[in-house]
Structure formats: structure tokens, C-alpha cells
Amino acid sequence: MKISTWNVNSVRARLDNIILYIKKNSPDIILLQEIKTQEENFPYKTFESLGYISYVNGQKSYNGVAILSKKKLSETNAILPGDKIKQARFFSTKIKIDNKKVELINIYVPNGNPVDTEKYFYKINWLNLLLKYLENKIKNGNLIIITGDFNIIPEDIDVHAPEKYLNDALFRIEIRKKFREMINLGLVDLFRSFNKKEDQYTFWDYTQGSWQKNNGLRIDHMLISNLLINKVRKVEIIKNIRGQVKPSDHVPLECEFN
DNA sequence: ATGGCAGAACATTTCTGA
């Protein structure tokens, strides 16, 4: 089974790119972030014609997450307990891997810049709520796959110029500790466990020729329960997507399970 | 320090993103 995560920066503006990607890579499940639309304007029918059922947690203009799946999904939930701001950044469901029940979670973590503003504190608070949610699930014996746009650069190796990001909401120690806390719950940074190389990015800014200079960031992740790691066949960043006409600033991250 | 680009909507300008 192939699972893919992709911040598309507007599902409607990116429809042609997404269709092309689906036809070529045919993931079983795609987790989308930043769909930037309400459910009423989501292109359900386009994806249905490609063989996918869409599950959408939408919002006007900003944020929004969705899961496209070839098979019907069960136990879907669009609410992160305790989040009072209620931006559309969370969607969870249950799937089966190797006949084991697994909670699959799609997240779009707040960016948090500029630091030490209301936006930054919202990010910290959102991550704390997510940690509480994960801790509870894991304590109760649930297997987890959590994927999406974490807006966190885990290590120096994951950013083209670490010294420039020390006081950025994506790289501040305080934020990176939240990522580490997730790992410490018993999760694995799947991409990094399979690939130790530098310059492995999932995002390149639209400005300053970032793509051409390979000035990227690795901020889209898949964390999975330790117990699932031996079910993983392959994990891959689909980098060439960023070179398309009218691309998203993020590219898909794929994982194949046995 | 600013602005580089892109998308959506309050739309020929403003906001948000990372």
C-alpha cells in the first residue's frame, strides 16, 4: 500500500498537477494540506473519476486538509481535542496495515512566524495539544501514522542555511523539541531512518530562486509507530514535482507498506 | 531590514504563507 502526503497550496489551483501525479504514481491514500477551500468547492467529482473517495476538512481561503482514498475510510475525525481556534488543520481515520488497525493522522501545523507573536503561541499550543492527543493514543496501545506539513525543520541537515533559521518558528530549539517529544513517544521519522543524506528537502520557497539554488527545507514528514517499521518497503520524496509548470512550493512524500 | 512569489477574496489591494 502506498501512502502519500502533499501540501498542494490550493487544491483548485493545483488540480492539473495533482491529476498528473495520481495518474503516474497511483497512491492508495493521499493526504493533502493547504487545500485552501471550503468543502462545497472541493473537486470531489474530479477525484471520484480517478477512483478516489474524498474526505475533507475545509476552510475558506486558508489551511484545510483532506484525505483521498481508493477504499472507503472509517472512524474519520476532523477535530483536534482542545483546539479552540478551530482552523482546519487536522484529520484522522483508521486504516489496516498487515491486518493491523492503524490510526492515520493528517496534519497542517501552524507556521508560527513571526516568533513571539500570537501566531507563534498558537503553534506552540497546537503542538502541545497534538502531543497530548498522541500520548493518549499511544498509551492505549494504538499504532500511529502521522503525516503532513509539520512546519518543523528537525535538524541542521534539513535546511540549506541553518544559521539563518535559528530564530525562525520552523527551527527554533523550542519548536524542534516538540518534534523530538513526538519521536520520544515511540515514533520514527520515516524518511530520515531510510535516508541519511543532506539536501533532502520537501519545500522550496517561490522567491529568490530557491528551487534553482536548491535552497530548501525538509518540513513535511511521516512519523510512524516503531512497531510498523518492518512493514515499510520504501520511502521517497518526489522531488521532480517542484520543477513542473505552476507547482506547489511543497512536493509529495511517499511511503510504501507491505 | 526589505522584498522576492503565489493564492484567495473583503478583489486593481490586502492577508497569509515559510
Short mmCIF file of C-alpha atoms (C1' of nucleotides) in Angstrom, two decimals:
data_model
loop_
_atom_site.label_atom_id
_atom_site.label_comp_id
_atom_site.label_asym_id
_atom_site.label_seq_id
_atom_site.Cartn_x
_atom_site.Cartn_y
_atom_site.Cartn_z
CA MET A 1 0.00 0.00 0.00
CA LYS A 2 1.31 3.40 -0.97
CA ILE A 3 0.56 6.42 1.24
CA SER A 4 1.44 9.92 0.07
CA THR A 5 1.41 13.32 1.78
CA TRP A 6 1.47 16.62 -0.10
CA ASN A 7 0.95 20.28 0.78
CA VAL A 8 -0.58 21.40 -2.52
CA ASN A 9 -1.01 25.13 -1.76
CA SER A 10 -4.63 25.24 -3.04
CA VAL A 11 -6.29 22.09 -4.36
CA ARG A 12 -8.15 24.00 -7.08
CA ALA A 13 -5.13 25.92 -8.36
CA ARG A 14 -3.14 22.66 -8.37
CA LEU A 15 -5.73 20.35 -9.92
CA ASP A 16 -3.80 19.59 -13.12
CA ASN A 17 -0.60 18.81 -11.18
CA ILE A 18 -2.49 16.55 -8.77
CA ILE A 19 -4.21 14.65 -11.58
CA LEU A 20 -0.88 14.11 -13.32
CA TYR A 21 0.71 12.92 -10.09
CA ILE A 22 -2.15 10.50 -9.33
CA LYS A 23 -2.03 9.00 -12.84
CA LYS A 24 1.71 8.49 -12.65
CA ASN A 25 2.19 7.37 -9.02
CA SER A 26 -1.26 5.98 -8.14
CA PRO A 27 -1.03 6.16 -4.32
CA ASP A 28 -3.71 4.27 -2.41
CA ILE A 29 -4.13 7.15 0.01
CA ILE A 30 -3.15 10.80 -0.44
CA LEU A 31 -3.13 13.24 2.47
CA LEU A 32 -3.43 16.82 1.27
CA GLN A 33 -2.69 20.02 3.19
CA GLU A 34 -3.42 23.68 2.44
CA ILE A 35 -6.36 22.88 0.18
CA LYS A 36 -7.50 26.49 0.73
CA THR A 37 -11.16 25.84 0.12
CA GLN A 38 -14.41 25.01 1.84
CA GLU A 39 -15.93 21.58 1.33
CA GLU A 40 -18.60 22.98 -1.02
CA ASN A 41 -15.95 23.95 -3.57
CA PHE A 42 -13.78 20.85 -3.22
CA PRO A 43 -13.34 18.94 -6.53
CA TYR A 44 -14.89 15.71 -5.24
CA LYS A 45 -16.03 14.62 -8.72
CA THR A 46 -12.63 15.01 -10.36
CA PHE A 47 -11.06 12.69 -7.81
CA GLU A 48 -14.01 10.32 -7.94
CA SER A 49 -13.45 9.92 -11.68
CA LEU A 50 -9.85 8.93 -10.86
CA GLY A 51 -11.06 6.30 -8.38
CA TYR A 52 -10.79 8.18 -5.08
CA ILE A 53 -13.21 8.99 -2.31
CA SER A 54 -12.51 12.42 -0.75
CA TYR A 55 -12.72 13.19 2.98
CA VAL A 56 -12.44 16.91 3.54
CA ASN A 57 -11.88 19.27 6.46
CA GLY A 58 -12.09 22.56 4.60
CA GLN A 59 -11.91 26.27 5.38
CA LYS A 60 -12.35 29.37 3.27
CA SER A 61 -9.12 30.81 1.78
CA TYR A 62 -6.64 29.29 4.21
CA ASN A 63 -5.46 25.96 5.61
CA GLY A 64 -7.70 22.95 5.04
CA VAL A 65 -6.77 19.27 4.91
CA ALA A 66 -8.20 16.30 3.03
CA ILE A 67 -7.65 12.59 2.54
CA LEU A 68 -8.21 10.92 -0.83
CA SER A 69 -8.56 7.15 -0.65
CA LYS A 70 -9.20 4.35 -3.13
CA LYS A 71 -11.07 2.49 -0.39
CA LYS A 72 -13.75 3.76 1.95
CA LEU A 73 -12.32 5.08 5.24
CA SER A 74 -13.77 4.55 8.69
CA GLU A 75 -13.76 6.42 12.02
CA THR A 76 -12.93 9.79 10.47
CA ASN A 77 -12.42 12.76 12.80
CA ALA A 78 -11.67 16.38 11.93
CA ILE A 79 -11.22 17.75 15.44
CA LEU A 80 -8.03 18.04 17.46
CA PRO A 81 -9.35 17.93 21.04
CA GLY A 82 -8.82 21.22 22.85
CA ASP A 83 -8.18 23.38 19.76
CA LYS A 84 -10.41 26.40 20.36
CA ILE A 85 -9.24 28.41 17.32
CA LYS A 86 -10.75 25.75 15.06
CA GLN A 87 -8.68 26.23 11.92
CA ALA A 88 -8.89 23.26 9.53
CA ARG A 89 -5.57 21.57 10.25
CA PHE A 90 -6.38 18.03 11.40
CA PHE A 91 -8.00 14.90 10.02
CA SER A 92 -7.69 11.38 11.33
CA THR A 93 -9.01 8.00 10.24
CA LYS A 94 -8.37 4.28 10.68
CA ILE A 95 -6.73 2.01 8.11
CA LYS A 96 -5.32 -1.50 8.10
CA ILE A 97 -1.69 -2.38 7.53
CA ASP A 98 -0.73 -6.05 7.57
CA ASN A 99 -4.19 -6.69 9.03
CA LYS A 100 -3.40 -4.42 11.98
CA LYS A 101 -5.56 -1.40 12.76
CA VAL A 102 -3.60 1.84 12.45
CA GLU A 103 -4.67 5.42 13.15
CA LEU A 104 -3.71 7.60 10.18
CA ILE A 105 -3.46 11.32 11.00
CA ASN A 106 -3.16 14.20 8.54
CA ILE A 107 -1.84 17.48 9.98
CA TYR A 108 -1.08 21.01 8.83
CA VAL A 109 0.82 22.55 11.74
CA PRO A 110 0.61 26.38 12.08
CA ASN A 111 3.64 28.17 10.61
CA GLY A 112 4.17 30.29 13.73
CA ASN A 113 6.09 33.22 12.24
CA PRO A 114 6.88 35.84 13.33
CA VAL A 115 8.20 34.35 16.56
CA ASP A 116 6.88 35.51 19.94
CA THR A 117 3.61 36.73 18.49
CA GLU A 118 0.08 35.35 18.82
CA LYS A 119 0.78 33.15 15.79
CA TYR A 120 3.84 31.64 17.43
CA PHE A 121 1.99 30.91 20.65
CA TYR A 122 -0.80 29.31 18.66
CA LYS A 123 1.76 26.97 17.08
CA ILE A 124 3.20 26.02 20.48
CA ASN A 125 -0.27 25.46 21.88
CA TRP A 126 -1.37 23.42 18.83
CA LEU A 127 1.71 21.21 19.07
CA ASN A 128 1.10 20.69 22.79
CA LEU A 129 -2.48 19.60 22.07
CA LEU A 130 -1.22 17.25 19.35
CA LEU A 131 1.36 15.77 21.74
CA LYS A 132 -1.33 15.19 24.32
CA TYR A 133 -3.52 13.51 21.69
CA LEU A 134 -0.68 11.25 20.50
CA GLU A 135 0.42 10.39 24.01
CA ASN A 136 -3.09 9.30 24.89
CA LYS A 137 -3.47 7.18 21.74
CA ILE A 138 -0.10 5.51 22.16
CA LYS A 139 -0.66 4.87 25.86
CA ASN A 140 -3.80 2.98 24.88
CA GLY A 141 -1.83 0.76 22.51
CA ASN A 142 -2.81 2.37 19.18
CA LEU A 143 -0.48 2.14 16.19
CA ILE A 144 0.04 5.55 14.57
CA ILE A 145 1.00 7.02 11.23
CA ILE A 146 1.07 10.82 11.44
CA THR A 147 1.93 12.70 8.27
CA GLY A 148 1.68 16.14 6.78
CA ASP A 149 3.20 19.60 6.82
CA PHE A 150 4.75 19.82 10.30
CA ASN A 151 6.32 23.24 9.66
CA ILE A 152 9.29 21.95 11.67
CA ILE A 153 12.87 21.59 10.43
CA PRO A 154 14.10 18.75 12.63
CA GLU A 155 17.90 19.16 12.30
CA ASP A 156 20.66 21.28 10.71
CA ILE A 157 20.88 18.74 7.89
CA ASP A 158 17.27 19.54 6.94
CA VAL A 159 17.83 23.20 5.96
CA HIS A 160 20.07 24.80 3.35
CA ALA A 161 21.30 27.56 5.71
CA PRO A 162 20.70 26.58 9.35
CA GLU A 163 22.36 29.73 10.71
CA LYS A 164 19.67 31.86 9.04
CA TYR A 165 16.83 29.94 10.67
CA LEU A 166 17.92 29.88 14.31
CA ASN A 167 15.21 32.34 15.33
CA ASP A 168 12.61 31.16 12.83
CA ALA A 169 9.40 29.50 14.03
CA LEU A 170 10.29 26.45 11.91
CA PHE A 171 13.68 25.87 13.51
CA ARG A 172 13.75 27.39 16.99
CA ILE A 173 15.01 24.92 19.58
CA GLU A 174 11.71 25.19 21.43
CA ILE A 175 9.86 24.01 18.31
CA ARG A 176 12.35 21.30 17.40
CA LYS A 177 11.93 19.92 20.93
CA LYS A 178 8.24 19.35 20.15
CA PHE A 179 9.26 17.17 17.19
CA ARG A 180 11.70 15.32 19.45
CA GLU A 181 8.93 14.80 22.01
CA MET A 182 6.85 13.12 19.31
CA ILE A 183 9.75 10.81 18.46
CA ASN A 184 10.17 10.04 22.14
CA LEU A 185 6.59 8.78 22.30
CA GLY A 186 7.75 5.83 20.18
CA LEU A 187 7.54 7.20 16.65
CA VAL A 188 10.12 7.16 13.86
CA ASP A 189 10.97 9.94 11.38
CA LEU A 190 10.44 7.58 8.48
CA PHE A 191 12.29 9.46 5.75
CA ARG A 192 15.36 10.07 7.89
CA SER A 193 15.50 6.45 9.06
CA PHE A 194 15.88 5.38 5.42
CA ASN A 195 17.96 8.25 4.08
CA LYS A 196 20.82 9.98 5.93
CA LYS A 197 21.88 12.32 3.13
CA GLU A 198 21.79 16.10 3.28
CA ASP A 199 19.90 18.33 0.82
CA GLN A 200 16.79 16.15 1.09
CA TYR A 201 14.06 18.76 1.03
CA THR A 202 10.28 18.81 0.65
CA PHE A 203 9.81 22.60 0.30
CA TRP A 204 11.43 25.35 -1.75
CA ASP A 205 10.25 28.96 -1.40
CA TYR A 206 8.77 30.57 -4.52
CA THR A 207 11.07 33.57 -4.10
CA GLN A 208 14.78 34.24 -4.53
CA GLY A 209 15.32 31.39 -6.97
CA SER A 210 15.19 28.94 -4.08
CA TRP A 211 14.36 25.97 -6.29
CA GLN A 212 17.11 26.73 -8.78
CA LYS A 213 19.67 27.09 -5.97
CA ASN A 214 18.25 24.08 -4.06
CA ASN A 215 17.65 26.32 -1.05
CA GLY A 216 15.08 24.02 0.51
CA LEU A 217 13.67 22.83 3.80
CA ARG A 218 12.58 19.39 4.99
CA ILE A 219 9.34 20.22 6.83
CA ASP A 220 6.89 17.59 5.54
CA HIS A 221 7.17 14.36 7.48
CA MET A 222 5.80 10.91 8.17
CA LEU A 223 6.18 9.64 11.70
CA ILE A 224 5.15 6.04 12.31
CA SER A 225 4.99 3.74 15.31
CA ASN A 226 8.23 1.84 15.87
CA LEU A 227 6.30 -1.43 15.57
CA LEU A 228 5.40 -0.63 11.94
CA ILE A 229 8.91 0.00 10.69
CA ASN A 230 9.48 -3.54 9.43
CA LYS A 231 6.39 -3.18 7.20
CA VAL A 232 7.99 -0.34 5.24
CA ARG A 233 9.25 -1.20 1.77
CA LYS A 234 10.26 2.23 0.53
CA VAL A 235 10.10 5.95 1.36
CA GLU A 236 10.68 8.67 -1.19
CA ILE A 237 10.44 12.42 -1.78
CA ILE A 238 9.03 13.06 -5.27
CA LYS A 239 11.33 15.99 -5.92
CA ASN A 240 10.79 16.47 -9.66
CA ILE A 241 7.22 17.69 -8.98
CA ARG A 242 8.70 21.03 -7.89
CA GLY A 243 10.04 21.64 -11.40
CA GLN A 244 6.60 21.46 -13.04
CA VAL A 245 4.71 24.39 -14.50
CA LYS A 246 2.74 26.22 -11.77
CA PRO A 247 3.96 23.94 -8.95
CA SER A 248 3.15 23.90 -5.26
CA ASP A 249 6.08 25.07 -3.14
CA HIS A 250 5.98 21.61 -1.47
CA VAL A 251 6.44 18.17 -3.08
CA PRO A 252 4.87 14.79 -2.19
CA LEU A 253 6.45 12.40 0.28
CA GLU A 254 5.55 8.73 -0.34
CA CYS A 255 5.79 5.57 1.70
CA GLU A 256 5.09 2.01 0.54
CA PHE A 257 3.98 -0.53 3.12
CA ASN A 258 3.95 -4.30 2.71
"C1'" DA B 1 15.62 45.31 7.01
"C1'" DT B 2 13.22 44.52 2.86
"C1'" DG B 3 11.29 42.08 -0.70
"C1'" DG B 4 11.46 38.31 -3.76
"C1'" DC B 5 6.40 34.91 -5.45
"C1'" DA B 6 1.81 32.75 -5.24
"C1'" DG B 7 -3.22 32.06 -4.00
"C1'" DA B 8 -7.82 33.60 -2.34
"C1'" DA B 9 -11.16 37.03 -1.60
"C1'" DC B 10 -13.09 41.52 1.60
"C1'" DA B 11 -10.70 41.80 -5.34
"C1'" DT B 12 -6.89 46.55 -9.12
"C1'" DT B 13 -5.38 45.79 -2.78
"C1'" DT B 14 -4.90 43.07 1.46
"C1'" DC B 15 -3.87 38.94 4.00
"C1'" DT B 16 -1.23 34.81 4.55
"C1'" DG B 17 2.31 31.74 3.83
"C1'" DA B 18 7.68 29.80 5.39
#
